[in-house]
Amino acid sequence: MGITRILTAAQMRKADEITIASGLSAFDLMDRAGRIVANSALKCVPDYSRIVVIAGPGNNGGDGFAAACHLRKYRIPVTVVSLVPVDSLSGELKKHANLAVKAGVKVREATSLGAIGEVERWLSRSSIVIDAIFGTGLCRGLGGLMAEVVAKINACDRPVFSIDIASGICSDSGVILGVAVKADMTLPIAATKWGHWLAEGRDYTGRLLDVADIGISDDAIEASWRETCDCDDEQERCFCVNSASLINDEYLKAAWPPRPRLSHKGYFGHVWVFGGSVGFTGAPQLAGLGAYAAGAGLASIICPDEVWPIIASANLEVMTHPESSSAWQKADAIVAGPGWGLERGELLSRLLDTEKPLVVDADALNMVAANPALQSKLANRTALTVITPHPGEAARLLESDIGTVQDDRKQAVLDLVRRYRCWVVLKGSETLVASPDRDIYLNPFGSPQLAIAGSGDVLAGMIGAQLSRQKGDGATLGELISSTVALHAKAGAREGWYLPGELAKLVSEVRQNLERGDGKEK
Ligand SMILES: NC(=O)C1=CN([C@@H]2O[C@H](COP(=O)(O)OP(=O)(O)OC[C@H]3O[C@@H](n4cnc5c(N)ncnc54)[C@H](O)[C@@H]3O)[C@@H](O)[C@H]2O)[C@H](O)CC1
Ligand SMILES: [K+]
């Protein structure tokens, strides 16, 4: 399966070092990056009558010089504006700068604020701007000349192509460090970085192009996870990211293979939703519909007796039982929480004691957050468990606040894993799924249309469906859970729905397209 890895700056540096130690030189890596930048910029922008590269002090700037050199091979007029004196460059940067001059690239320097007028003039003569100011090495906020140049690039009204990451975006968190280039397109070098996806980074990245393969192997990337882990294993269990990848269409195909012709409803699992309370009778029904939409064979609700007649008479599809029923003992998976209220702690405690796969959602999470005994049961559960907090619920579970969760969602998802030792689905724009072993999957699909009451209930039911039929299809649990998040997001991104019940219908359509393998879903 094609996996797109997401790396931190430290992991990228380590993978780079491992590659260099195995025999590929830093000069060659930069040359390869430059060649791919040149070809890719020419493909993206039709008018390349004059290309201006703005080069910073580090290797990102070196990639810019190398790209300029490759562009000259096509006889394209190229100017590199170096923001540091060219004489101060050393190592492979110096070599690539020299080669660029030899190839006929015009090299200009702008090393003080007095040169900003000239930078503006060079930008105004360009047809594309290549941003090679900073990459993964940016470590503090931009100020002075650098900040002014970024402002001029953003104002120049030319297509902007960023090498690796838009300069000014922190590659580990996606936040803007002072000011950042607003790229039209970004070419990630060797791997995508967290900054392409998180916080403001996603908007500043523009179109994220396919990762440039500069010869850094998967093995080097995998080794970089281990070698950048700074936990002391003797003292504590490691809680660094073990691996991080982007959910892609192949995950969805693996999760919804064609249905066997001779299958029956029992084959696809029976999901039981525990939820509903006075005023919240729709939530468990939406979860039940979500379970069917994701492919469950049967869906049932167990609800408090006082709302049982309402829920039972309100829908045809989902079977409904009062709490006194013990029929749920046959469940293949349980979803606890949608619309449940905060009075069901005892029943939740019993569900946590079962060996059934369990999705803990909504009010069940709120009860856990308020009750240390439930927290300890959740953390010590041996059966498969998924918690599905939105940022508010995550904050309660972590005794933190929403701002802290949202400012570092990667850390929040790891903290939830550390505390509750189960699968975590941290919902929101770019939902993160984390395994108990700290493998993280980022969902790039979706739309703000999903920010509506009830959409989380649909998702909880969908995850229940996947847990109820985990057997046999060959997809890993990570693929199953993360592709369920992606299916929900893809359905939500479709036009023409407003009500969460309609979302379940769209989920069903997208899922059936996948199962038919007609490849219509993009
Ligand atoms: N992925 C790879 O294996 C390869 C990546 N390449 C490219 O190299 C950059 C990363 O290079 P690095 O030199 O580490 O970092 P930068 O170019 O981002 O710049 C670091 C440079 O800037 C100084 N600095 C940091 N913050 C500031 C600031 N706010 N103001 C002024 N100066 C600042 C810092 O001290 C350093 O001197 C990666 O993104 C790729 O583009 C390789 O070319 C090929 C291998
Ligand atoms: K850049």
mmCIF file of N, CA and C in Angstrom, residues 314-388:
data_model
loop_
_atom_site.group_PDB
_atom_site.id
_atom_site.type_symbol
_atom_site.label_atom_id
_atom_site.label_comp_id
_atom_site.label_asym_id
_atom_site.label_seq_id
_atom_site.Cartn_x
_atom_site.Cartn_y
_atom_site.Cartn_z
ATOM 1 N N ALA A 314 -39.805 5.946 16.159
ATOM 2 C CA ALA A 314 -39.313 6.999 15.261
ATOM 3 C C ALA A 314 -38.538 6.472 14.068
ATOM 4 N N ASN A 315 -38.160 5.205 14.073
ATOM 5 C CA ASN A 315 -37.416 4.748 12.896
ATOM 6 C C ASN A 315 -37.726 3.299 12.568
ATOM 7 N N LEU A 316 -37.537 2.987 11.304
ATOM 8 C CA LEU A 316 -37.844 1.640 10.818
ATOM 9 C C LEU A 316 -36.628 0.737 10.903
ATOM 10 N N GLU A 317 -35.466 1.346 10.733
ATOM 11 C CA GLU A 317 -34.293 0.519 10.430
ATOM 12 C C GLU A 317 -33.585 -0.026 11.659
ATOM 13 N N VAL A 318 -33.493 0.817 12.709
ATOM 14 C CA VAL A 318 -32.667 0.430 13.850
ATOM 15 C C VAL A 318 -33.569 -0.203 14.920
ATOM 16 N N MET A 319 -33.224 -1.414 15.331
ATOM 17 C CA MET A 319 -34.026 -2.081 16.363
ATOM 18 C C MET A 319 -33.802 -1.385 17.695
ATOM 19 N N THR A 320 -34.817 -1.336 18.515
ATOM 20 C CA THR A 320 -34.726 -0.525 19.742
ATOM 21 C C THR A 320 -35.225 -1.312 20.944
ATOM 22 N N HIS A 321 -34.427 -1.303 22.005
ATOM 23 C CA HIS A 321 -34.777 -2.052 23.219
ATOM 24 C C HIS A 321 -34.602 -1.150 24.440
ATOM 25 N N PRO A 322 -35.431 -1.391 25.479
ATOM 26 C CA PRO A 322 -35.212 -0.637 26.734
ATOM 27 C C PRO A 322 -34.018 -1.218 27.492
ATOM 28 N N GLU A 323 -33.545 -0.474 28.480
ATOM 29 C CA GLU A 323 -32.339 -0.898 29.204
ATOM 30 C C GLU A 323 -32.488 -2.242 29.904
ATOM 31 N N SER A 324 -33.745 -2.596 30.238
ATOM 32 C CA SER A 324 -33.945 -3.856 30.957
ATOM 33 C C SER A 324 -33.613 -5.074 30.075
ATOM 34 N N SER A 325 -33.517 -4.864 28.758
ATOM 35 C CA SER A 325 -33.223 -5.995 27.863
ATOM 36 C C SER A 325 -31.769 -6.438 27.998
ATOM 37 N N SER A 326 -31.571 -7.730 27.892
ATOM 38 C CA SER A 326 -30.172 -8.188 27.911
ATOM 39 C C SER A 326 -29.759 -8.699 26.534
ATOM 40 N N ALA A 327 -30.582 -8.393 25.524
ATOM 41 C CA ALA A 327 -30.318 -8.900 24.175
ATOM 42 C C ALA A 327 -28.940 -8.458 23.666
ATOM 43 N N TRP A 328 -28.451 -7.320 24.172
ATOM 44 C CA TRP A 328 -27.178 -6.778 23.661
ATOM 45 C C TRP A 328 -25.975 -7.665 23.962
ATOM 46 N N GLN A 329 -26.180 -8.654 24.838
ATOM 47 C CA GLN A 329 -25.040 -9.543 25.162
ATOM 48 C C GLN A 329 -24.485 -10.213 23.910
ATOM 49 N N LYS A 330 -25.296 -10.241 22.819
ATOM 50 C CA LYS A 330 -24.825 -10.874 21.570
ATOM 51 C C LYS A 330 -24.075 -9.876 20.670
ATOM 52 N N ALA A 331 -23.898 -8.661 21.155
ATOM 53 C CA ALA A 331 -23.312 -7.608 20.302
ATOM 54 C C ALA A 331 -21.943 -7.995 19.750
ATOM 55 N N ASP A 332 -21.696 -7.616 18.489
ATOM 56 C CA ASP A 332 -20.340 -7.755 17.942
ATOM 57 C C ASP A 332 -19.511 -6.522 18.300
ATOM 58 N N ALA A 333 -20.177 -5.381 18.461
ATOM 59 C CA ALA A 333 -19.492 -4.154 18.911
ATOM 60 C C ALA A 333 -20.521 -3.248 19.565
ATOM 61 N N ILE A 334 -20.038 -2.418 20.466
ATOM 62 C CA ILE A 334 -20.927 -1.510 21.201
ATOM 63 C C ILE A 334 -20.464 -0.070 20.983
ATOM 64 N N VAL A 335 -21.455 0.824 20.802
ATOM 65 C CA VAL A 335 -21.164 2.263 20.765
ATOM 66 C C VAL A 335 -21.871 2.860 21.977
ATOM 67 N N ALA A 336 -21.140 3.522 22.859
ATOM 68 C CA ALA A 336 -21.771 4.068 24.061
ATOM 69 C C ALA A 336 -21.663 5.582 24.074
ATOM 70 N N GLY A 337 -22.778 6.254 24.268
ATOM 71 C CA GLY A 337 -22.696 7.686 24.534
ATOM 72 C C GLY A 337 -23.607 8.632 23.788
ATOM 73 N N PRO A 338 -23.983 8.371 22.510
ATOM 74 C CA PRO A 338 -24.733 9.409 21.787
ATOM 75 C C PRO A 338 -26.044 9.795 22.491
ATOM 76 N N GLY A 339 -26.140 11.043 22.895
ATOM 77 C CA GLY A 339 -27.359 11.567 23.515
ATOM 78 C C GLY A 339 -27.714 10.915 24.845
ATOM 79 N N TRP A 340 -26.754 10.350 25.533
ATOM 80 C CA TRP A 340 -27.018 9.478 26.691
ATOM 81 C C TRP A 340 -27.266 10.238 27.989
ATOM 82 N N GLY A 341 -26.824 11.489 28.092
ATOM 83 C CA GLY A 341 -26.876 12.218 29.363
ATOM 84 C C GLY A 341 -25.769 11.730 30.291
ATOM 85 N N LEU A 342 -25.742 12.321 31.493
ATOM 86 C CA LEU A 342 -24.610 12.051 32.392
ATOM 87 C C LEU A 342 -24.977 11.126 33.546
ATOM 88 N N GLU A 343 -26.154 10.476 33.431
ATOM 89 C CA GLU A 343 -26.647 9.658 34.555
ATOM 90 C C GLU A 343 -26.444 8.169 34.346
ATOM 91 N N ARG A 344 -25.668 7.788 33.386
ATOM 92 C CA ARG A 344 -25.604 6.362 33.041
ATOM 93 C C ARG A 344 -24.241 5.741 33.399
ATOM 94 N N GLY A 345 -23.610 6.303 34.431
ATOM 95 C CA GLY A 345 -22.260 5.860 34.805
ATOM 96 C C GLY A 345 -22.178 4.378 35.138
ATOM 97 N N GLU A 346 -23.228 3.886 35.829
ATOM 98 C CA GLU A 346 -23.178 2.484 36.246
ATOM 99 C C GLU A 346 -23.213 1.539 35.040
ATOM 100 N N LEU A 347 -24.084 1.871 34.095
ATOM 101 C CA LEU A 347 -24.186 1.032 32.892
ATOM 102 C C LEU A 347 -22.893 1.142 32.080
ATOM 103 N N LEU A 348 -22.360 2.347 31.995
ATOM 104 C CA LEU A 348 -21.095 2.519 31.263
ATOM 105 C C LEU A 348 -20.006 1.665 31.920
ATOM 106 N N SER A 349 -19.983 1.662 33.228
ATOM 107 C CA SER A 349 -18.987 0.883 33.951
ATOM 108 C C SER A 349 -19.113 -0.600 33.572
ATOM 109 N N ARG A 350 -20.357 -1.087 33.450
ATOM 110 C CA ARG A 350 -20.558 -2.505 33.067
ATOM 111 C C ARG A 350 -20.070 -2.747 31.637
ATOM 112 N N LEU A 351 -20.328 -1.777 30.769
ATOM 113 C CA LEU A 351 -19.885 -1.951 29.367
ATOM 114 C C LEU A 351 -18.353 -1.982 29.304
ATOM 115 N N LEU A 352 -17.729 -1.142 30.132
ATOM 116 C CA LEU A 352 -16.254 -1.138 30.147
ATOM 117 C C LEU A 352 -15.706 -2.482 30.637
ATOM 118 N N ASP A 353 -16.506 -3.182 31.465
ATOM 119 C CA ASP A 353 -16.074 -4.490 31.973
ATOM 120 C C ASP A 353 -16.190 -5.608 30.937
ATOM 121 N N THR A 354 -16.964 -5.381 29.880
ATOM 122 C CA THR A 354 -17.170 -6.467 28.906
ATOM 123 C C THR A 354 -15.915 -6.651 28.048
ATOM 124 N N GLU A 355 -15.908 -7.747 27.322
ATOM 125 C CA GLU A 355 -14.801 -8.006 26.391
ATOM 126 C C GLU A 355 -15.184 -7.581 24.971
ATOM 127 N N LYS A 356 -16.270 -6.828 24.835
ATOM 128 C CA LYS A 356 -16.740 -6.446 23.491
ATOM 129 C C LYS A 356 -15.942 -5.254 22.965
ATOM 130 N N PRO A 357 -15.706 -5.195 21.650
ATOM 131 C CA PRO A 357 -15.163 -3.960 21.069
ATOM 132 C C PRO A 357 -16.099 -2.794 21.398
ATOM 133 N N LEU A 358 -15.516 -1.676 21.781
ATOM 134 C CA LEU A 358 -16.340 -0.585 22.325
ATOM 135 C C LEU A 358 -15.900 0.772 21.765
ATOM 136 N N VAL A 359 -16.895 1.558 21.313
ATOM 137 C CA VAL A 359 -16.632 2.951 20.938
ATOM 138 C C VAL A 359 -17.185 3.814 22.062
ATOM 139 N N VAL A 360 -16.347 4.653 22.650
ATOM 140 C CA VAL A 360 -16.792 5.527 23.748
ATOM 141 C C VAL A 360 -16.884 6.937 23.183
ATOM 142 N N ASP A 361 -18.116 7.464 23.133
ATOM 143 C CA ASP A 361 -18.363 8.712 22.430
ATOM 144 C C ASP A 361 -19.166 9.664 23.329
ATOM 145 N N ALA A 362 -19.174 10.921 22.977
ATOM 146 C CA ALA A 362 -20.103 11.934 23.506
ATOM 147 C C ALA A 362 -20.247 11.875 25.032
ATOM 148 N N ASP A 363 -21.488 11.686 25.534
ATOM 149 C CA ASP A 363 -21.700 11.748 26.986
ATOM 150 C C ASP A 363 -20.943 10.659 27.732
ATOM 151 N N ALA A 364 -20.672 9.544 27.075
ATOM 152 C CA ALA A 364 -19.868 8.508 27.754
ATOM 153 C C ALA A 364 -18.476 9.073 28.044
ATOM 154 N N LEU A 365 -17.964 9.892 27.147
ATOM 155 C CA LEU A 365 -16.652 10.519 27.377
ATOM 156 C C LEU A 365 -16.743 11.533 28.517
ATOM 157 N N ASN A 366 -17.856 12.272 28.525
ATOM 158 C CA ASN A 366 -18.012 13.269 29.587
ATOM 159 C C ASN A 366 -18.109 12.592 30.959
ATOM 160 N N MET A 367 -18.770 11.430 30.984
ATOM 161 C CA MET A 367 -18.842 10.710 32.268
ATOM 162 C C MET A 367 -17.457 10.209 32.674
ATOM 163 N N VAL A 368 -16.699 9.724 31.708
ATOM 164 C CA VAL A 368 -15.332 9.266 32.012
ATOM 165 C C VAL A 368 -14.506 10.432 32.560
ATOM 166 N N ALA A 369 -14.632 11.601 31.883
ATOM 167 C CA ALA A 369 -13.815 12.756 32.283
ATOM 168 C C ALA A 369 -14.095 13.148 33.734
ATOM 169 N N ALA A 370 -15.335 12.888 34.191
ATOM 170 C CA ALA A 370 -15.714 13.340 35.532
ATOM 171 C C ALA A 370 -15.544 12.254 36.585
ATOM 172 N N ASN A 371 -15.050 11.071 36.209
ATOM 173 C CA ASN A 371 -15.087 9.965 37.155
ATOM 174 C C ASN A 371 -13.793 9.124 37.093
ATOM 175 N N PRO A 372 -12.907 9.290 38.095
ATOM 176 C CA PRO A 372 -11.618 8.578 38.065
ATOM 177 C C PRO A 372 -11.772 7.062 37.977
ATOM 178 N N ALA A 373 -12.834 6.504 38.568
ATOM 179 C CA ALA A 373 -12.995 5.036 38.513
ATOM 180 C C ALA A 373 -13.233 4.598 37.063
ATOM 181 N N LEU A 374 -14.051 5.375 36.333
ATOM 182 C CA LEU A 374 -14.294 5.033 34.925
ATOM 183 C C LEU A 374 -13.010 5.224 34.120
ATOM 184 N N GLN A 375 -12.248 6.256 34.472
ATOM 185 C CA GLN A 375 -10.980 6.504 33.766
ATOM 186 C C GLN A 375 -10.059 5.301 33.906
ATOM 187 N N SER A 376 -10.001 4.778 35.114
ATOM 188 C CA SER A 376 -9.089 3.668 35.324
ATOM 189 C C SER A 376 -9.597 2.414 34.604
ATOM 190 N N LYS A 377 -10.918 2.218 34.586
ATOM 191 C CA LYS A 377 -11.457 1.066 33.841
ATOM 192 C C LYS A 377 -11.157 1.192 32.356
ATOM 193 N N LEU A 378 -11.317 2.409 31.850
ATOM 194 C CA LEU A 378 -11.059 2.621 30.416
ATOM 195 C C LEU A 378 -9.585 2.323 30.105
ATOM 196 N N ALA A 379 -8.702 2.846 30.947
ATOM 197 C CA ALA A 379 -7.267 2.689 30.681
ATOM 198 C C ALA A 379 -6.820 1.231 30.819
ATOM 199 N N ASN A 380 -7.525 0.475 31.656
ATOM 200 C CA ASN A 380 -7.093 -0.915 31.883
ATOM 201 C C ASN A 380 -7.872 -1.933 31.056
ATOM 202 N N ARG A 381 -8.725 -1.446 30.176
ATOM 203 C CA ARG A 381 -9.525 -2.349 29.352
ATOM 204 C C ARG A 381 -8.608 -3.141 28.421
ATOM 205 N N THR A 382 -8.854 -4.439 28.291
ATOM 206 C CA THR A 382 -8.009 -5.212 27.376
ATOM 207 C C THR A 382 -8.668 -5.371 26.012
ATOM 208 N N ALA A 383 -10.018 -5.297 25.956
ATOM 209 C CA ALA A 383 -10.693 -5.452 24.655
ATOM 210 C C ALA A 383 -10.498 -4.177 23.822
ATOM 211 N N LEU A 384 -10.748 -4.310 22.531
ATOM 212 C CA LEU A 384 -10.560 -3.197 21.591
ATOM 213 C C LEU A 384 -11.454 -2.008 21.974
ATOM 214 N N THR A 385 -10.836 -0.838 22.104
ATOM 215 C CA THR A 385 -11.573 0.346 22.554
ATOM 216 C C THR A 385 -11.173 1.550 21.706
ATOM 217 N N VAL A 386 -12.174 2.324 21.288
ATOM 218 C CA VAL A 386 -11.909 3.553 20.523
ATOM 219 C C VAL A 386 -12.618 4.692 21.226
ATOM 220 N N ILE A 387 -11.912 5.782 21.506
ATOM 221 C CA ILE A 387 -12.602 6.969 22.027
ATOM 222 C C ILE A 387 -12.626 8.017 20.914
ATOM 223 N N THR A 388 -13.713 8.788 20.855
ATOM 224 C CA THR A 388 -13.913 9.685 19.703
ATOM 225 C C THR A 388 -14.202 11.122 20.157
#
